């Protein structure tokens, strides 16, 4: 079993889901009392959030690169950044270590491709929805058409993520709003919707909407299990 390195805490609410999912899936595969070999560095999200909204991505790249180096020194065989937004600095993190980084958009795009999805809606933070580091990855690597919500809908999604979900608050009104936004993306031509923030799966689930939801937290965690148990 390969040792999994997790850069977490962004927020800890979704990092807990990563930890639980990875261990559940390893146990499902191996049985008995088997669990995953994980090293986790959980960052202070208050520091990360402040730098995000200040636009100081260089400082964020340094913080995550330092975290990656610590995990490599702790024996991690590969890394995951347990958040979509911070994949904006994934190239810098990759360059800072000698072990692989499992990119969340790669795992998600592969899952969409297996389901023959070509046009997909994207929910996430404003950074993920509006900047091109995520949408371009999907477009360039998987030839996908990526749709994002309207400006007012993007405001709603972003604010719910930071002011509710990252604090563990699940509000019925917000769930209704997200379902409405998913319906709007469907009307715009989306065949499925990416839950492109690792907290959104805490709010809406498959079965809540009329089109498939691809939860990046679960997809990314499952890709880590596959890599960890891979014999080659």
CSV table of C-alpha atoms in Angstrom, one decimal:
chain,number,residue,atom,x,y,z
A,1,UNK,CA,0.0,0.0,0.0
A,2,UNK,CA,1.3,3.4,-1.0
A,3,UNK,CA,1.3,6.2,1.6
A,4,UNK,CA,-1.2,9.0,0.8
A,5,UNK,CA,-0.3,12.6,1.6
A,6,UNK,CA,-3.2,14.9,2.2
A,7,UNK,CA,-2.9,18.7,2.2
A,8,UNK,CA,-6.1,19.5,4.0
A,9,UNK,CA,-7.9,22.0,6.3
A,10,UNK,CA,-9.4,24.0,3.4
A,11,UNK,CA,-11.8,23.5,5.0
A,12,UNK,CA,-11.5,20.8,7.7
A,13,UNK,CA,-15.2,20.0,7.1
A,14,UNK,CA,-14.4,18.5,3.7
A,15,UNK,CA,-11.0,17.1,4.8
A,16,UNK,CA,-12.9,14.9,7.3
A,17,UNK,CA,-14.9,13.5,4.3
A,18,UNK,CA,-11.7,12.7,2.5
A,19,UNK,CA,-10.3,10.9,5.5
A,20,UNK,CA,-13.5,8.9,6.1
A,21,UNK,CA,-14.0,8.0,2.4
A,22,UNK,CA,-10.4,6.9,1.8
A,23,UNK,CA,-10.5,4.6,4.8
A,24,UNK,CA,-13.9,3.2,4.0
A,25,UNK,CA,-12.9,2.4,0.4
A,26,UNK,CA,-9.6,0.8,1.5
A,27,UNK,CA,-11.4,-1.3,4.0
A,28,UNK,CA,-14.0,-2.2,1.3
A,29,UNK,CA,-11.2,-3.4,-1.0
A,30,UNK,CA,-9.1,-5.2,1.6
A,31,UNK,CA,-11.5,-6.2,4.3
A,32,UNK,CA,-10.9,-7.1,7.9
A,33,UNK,CA,-9.4,-4.2,9.9
A,34,UNK,CA,-7.6,-2.7,6.9
A,35,UNK,CA,-7.3,1.1,6.8
A,36,UNK,CA,-5.4,3.6,4.7
A,37,UNK,CA,-1.8,4.7,5.2
A,38,UNK,CA,-2.2,8.4,5.4
A,39,UNK,CA,-0.2,11.4,6.4
A,40,UNK,CA,-2.2,14.6,6.7
A,41,UNK,CA,-1.1,18.2,7.1
A,42,UNK,CA,-4.2,20.3,8.0
A,43,UNK,CA,-3.7,24.0,7.3
A,44,UNK,CA,-5.3,26.9,9.1
A,45,UNK,CA,-8.1,27.9,6.7
A,46,UNK,CA,-8.4,31.4,8.1
A,47,UNK,CA,-4.9,32.2,6.8
A,48,UNK,CA,-5.7,30.6,3.4
A,49,UNK,CA,-9.0,32.4,3.0
A,50,UNK,CA,-7.5,35.8,3.7
A,51,UNK,CA,-4.8,35.3,1.2
A,52,UNK,CA,-7.3,34.0,-1.4
A,53,UNK,CA,-9.4,37.1,-1.1
A,54,UNK,CA,-6.3,39.4,-1.1
A,55,UNK,CA,-5.3,37.7,-4.4
A,56,UNK,CA,-1.9,36.7,-2.9
A,57,UNK,CA,-1.6,33.4,-4.8
A,58,UNK,CA,2.2,33.6,-4.6
A,59,UNK,CA,2.1,33.3,-0.8
A,60,UNK,CA,-0.5,30.5,-1.1
A,61,UNK,CA,1.8,28.6,-3.5
A,62,UNK,CA,4.6,28.9,-1.0
A,63,UNK,CA,2.4,27.6,1.9
A,64,UNK,CA,1.1,24.6,0.0
A,65,UNK,CA,4.5,23.8,-1.5
A,66,UNK,CA,6.0,23.8,2.0
A,67,UNK,CA,3.1,21.5,3.1
A,68,UNK,CA,3.9,19.2,0.2
A,69,UNK,CA,7.5,19.0,1.1
A,70,UNK,CA,6.7,18.2,4.7
A,71,UNK,CA,4.4,15.3,3.5
A,72,UNK,CA,7.1,14.0,1.2
A,73,UNK,CA,9.6,14.1,4.1
A,74,UNK,CA,7.0,12.1,6.1
A,75,UNK,CA,7.1,9.3,3.6
A,76,UNK,CA,4.1,10.2,1.3
A,77,UNK,CA,4.3,8.4,-2.0
A,78,UNK,CA,1.9,10.8,-3.7
A,79,UNK,CA,-0.1,13.9,-2.8
A,80,UNK,CA,-3.7,15.3,-2.9
A,81,UNK,CA,-4.7,18.9,-2.4
A,82,UNK,CA,-8.0,18.5,-0.6
A,83,UNK,CA,-9.8,21.4,-2.3
A,84,UNK,CA,-10.6,22.5,-5.8
A,85,UNK,CA,-9.8,26.2,-5.5
A,86,UNK,CA,-6.2,25.6,-4.4
A,87,UNK,CA,-5.4,23.7,-7.5
A,88,UNK,CA,-4.8,27.1,-8.9
A,89,UNK,CA,-1.3,26.7,-7.4
A,90,UNK,CA,-1.0,23.0,-8.3
A,91,UNK,CA,1.8,23.6,-10.9
A,92,UNK,CA,4.0,25.3,-8.2
A,93,UNK,CA,3.2,22.5,-5.7
A,94,UNK,CA,4.1,19.8,-8.3
A,95,UNK,CA,7.4,21.5,-9.0
A,96,UNK,CA,8.3,21.7,-5.3
A,97,UNK,CA,8.4,17.9,-4.7
A,98,UNK,CA,9.6,14.7,-6.4
A,99,UNK,CA,6.4,12.7,-5.8
A,100,UNK,CA,3.3,12.9,-7.9
A,101,UNK,CA,0.3,15.1,-7.3
A,102,UNK,CA,-3.1,13.6,-8.1
A,103,UNK,CA,-5.0,16.5,-9.7
A,104,UNK,CA,-8.6,16.9,-8.8
A,105,UNK,CA,-9.7,18.0,-12.3
A,106,UNK,CA,-7.9,15.1,-13.8
A,107,UNK,CA,-9.8,12.6,-11.6
A,108,UNK,CA,-13.1,14.5,-12.2
A,109,UNK,CA,-12.6,14.7,-16.0
A,110,UNK,CA,-11.8,11.0,-16.2
A,111,UNK,CA,-15.0,10.2,-14.3
A,112,UNK,CA,-17.1,12.4,-16.6
A,113,UNK,CA,-15.4,10.9,-19.7
A,114,UNK,CA,-16.3,7.4,-18.5
A,115,UNK,CA,-19.9,8.5,-18.4
A,116,UNK,CA,-19.6,10.1,-21.9
A,117,UNK,CA,-20.4,13.6,-20.5
A,118,UNK,CA,-19.4,16.3,-22.9
A,119,UNK,CA,-21.2,19.4,-21.6
A,120,UNK,CA,-21.0,20.0,-17.9
A,121,UNK,CA,-22.0,22.6,-15.4
A,122,UNK,CA,-19.6,23.8,-12.7
A,123,UNK,CA,-20.3,24.9,-9.2
A,124,UNK,CA,-17.5,26.1,-6.9
A,125,UNK,CA,-15.9,29.2,-5.4
A,126,UNK,CA,-15.8,32.3,-7.6
A,127,UNK,CA,-12.1,31.5,-8.2
A,128,UNK,CA,-12.9,28.1,-9.5
A,129,UNK,CA,-15.8,29.2,-11.6
A,130,UNK,CA,-14.5,32.4,-13.0
A,131,UNK,CA,-10.7,31.8,-13.5
A,132,UNK,CA,-9.4,29.5,-16.1
A,133,UNK,CA,-7.1,27.2,-14.2
A,134,UNK,CA,-10.0,24.6,-13.7
A,135,UNK,CA,-12.2,25.1,-16.7
A,136,UNK,CA,-9.3,25.2,-19.1
A,137,UNK,CA,-7.9,22.0,-17.6
A,138,UNK,CA,-11.2,20.2,-18.4
A,139,UNK,CA,-11.5,21.8,-21.8
A,140,UNK,CA,-7.9,21.2,-22.9
A,141,UNK,CA,-7.5,17.7,-21.4
A,142,UNK,CA,-10.9,16.3,-22.0
A,143,UNK,CA,-12.4,18.5,-24.7
A,144,UNK,CA,-15.4,19.4,-22.5
A,145,UNK,CA,-17.7,22.3,-22.7
A,146,UNK,CA,-17.9,23.8,-19.2
A,147,UNK,CA,-20.9,26.0,-18.2
A,148,UNK,CA,-21.0,28.3,-15.2
A,149,UNK,CA,-23.9,29.9,-13.4
A,150,UNK,CA,-25.0,33.6,-13.9
A,151,UNK,CA,-23.2,36.3,-11.9
A,152,UNK,CA,-25.8,36.5,-9.2
A,153,UNK,CA,-25.9,32.7,-8.9
A,154,UNK,CA,-22.1,32.6,-8.6
A,155,UNK,CA,-22.4,35.1,-5.8
A,156,UNK,CA,-24.9,32.8,-4.0
A,157,UNK,CA,-22.7,29.7,-4.4
A,158,UNK,CA,-19.5,31.5,-3.3
A,159,UNK,CA,-21.1,33.0,-0.2
A,160,UNK,CA,-22.8,29.8,0.9
A,161,UNK,CA,-19.5,28.0,0.6
A,162,UNK,CA,-17.5,30.4,2.7
A,163,UNK,CA,-20.1,31.6,5.2
A,164,UNK,CA,-22.0,28.4,5.7
A,165,UNK,CA,-20.5,25.1,4.5
A,166,UNK,CA,-16.9,25.8,5.6
A,167,UNK,CA,-18.4,26.4,9.0
A,168,UNK,CA,-20.4,23.2,9.0
A,169,UNK,CA,-23.8,25.0,8.6
A,170,UNK,CA,-26.3,23.3,6.4
A,171,UNK,CA,-29.3,25.5,5.6
A,172,UNK,CA,-32.4,24.3,3.8
A,173,UNK,CA,-32.8,27.6,2.0
A,174,UNK,CA,-29.3,27.3,0.5
A,175,UNK,CA,-30.0,23.7,-0.6
A,176,UNK,CA,-33.1,24.9,-2.4
A,177,UNK,CA,-31.0,27.7,-4.1
A,178,UNK,CA,-28.3,25.3,-5.2
A,179,UNK,CA,-30.9,22.9,-6.7
A,180,UNK,CA,-32.4,25.8,-8.6
A,181,UNK,CA,-29.0,26.7,-9.9
A,182,UNK,CA,-28.4,23.1,-11.1
A,183,UNK,CA,-31.7,23.2,-12.9
A,184,UNK,CA,-30.7,26.4,-14.6
A,185,UNK,CA,-27.5,24.8,-15.8
A,186,UNK,CA,-29.5,21.9,-17.1
A,187,UNK,CA,-31.7,24.3,-19.1
A,188,UNK,CA,-28.5,25.8,-20.5
A,189,UNK,CA,-27.4,22.4,-21.8
A,190,UNK,CA,-25.5,20.8,-19.0
A,191,UNK,CA,-25.7,17.0,-19.0
A,192,UNK,CA,-24.3,16.8,-15.5
A,193,UNK,CA,-22.9,19.2,-12.8
A,194,UNK,CA,-19.6,19.1,-11.1
A,195,UNK,CA,-19.7,19.9,-7.4
A,196,UNK,CA,-16.4,21.8,-7.8
A,197,UNK,CA,-15.9,22.7,-4.2
A,198,UNK,CA,-15.2,20.0,-1.8
A,199,UNK,CA,-17.8,21.3,0.7
A,200,UNK,CA,-20.8,21.3,-1.7
A,201,UNK,CA,-21.4,17.6,-1.3
A,202,UNK,CA,-22.3,18.4,2.3
A,203,UNK,CA,-25.3,20.3,1.0
A,204,UNK,CA,-26.6,18.5,-2.1
A,205,UNK,CA,-26.5,14.8,-3.0
A,206,UNK,CA,-27.3,12.6,-6.0
A,207,UNK,CA,-31.0,12.3,-6.1
A,208,UNK,CA,-31.6,15.9,-5.1
A,209,UNK,CA,-31.4,17.0,-8.7
A,210,UNK,CA,-32.7,16.0,-12.1
A,211,UNK,CA,-29.3,15.5,-13.6
A,212,UNK,CA,-26.2,13.7,-12.3
A,213,UNK,CA,-23.9,15.3,-9.8
A,214,UNK,CA,-20.2,14.6,-9.8
A,215,UNK,CA,-18.9,15.1,-6.3
A,216,UNK,CA,-15.2,16.0,-6.6
A,217,UNK,CA,-14.5,15.1,-3.0
A,218,UNK,CA,-15.6,11.5,-3.5
A,219,UNK,CA,-14.0,11.2,-6.9
A,220,UNK,CA,-10.7,12.6,-5.7
A,221,UNK,CA,-10.7,10.4,-2.6
A,222,UNK,CA,-11.5,7.3,-4.7
A,223,UNK,CA,-8.7,8.1,-7.1
A,224,UNK,CA,-6.3,8.2,-4.1
A,225,UNK,CA,-7.5,4.7,-3.0
A,226,UNK,CA,-6.9,3.3,-6.5
A,227,UNK,CA,-3.4,4.8,-6.6
A,228,UNK,CA,-2.6,3.6,-3.1
A,229,UNK,CA,-3.6,0.0,-3.8
A,230,UNK,CA,-2.1,-0.1,-7.3
A,231,UNK,CA,0.5,-2.9,-7.5
A,232,UNK,CA,2.5,-1.3,-10.4
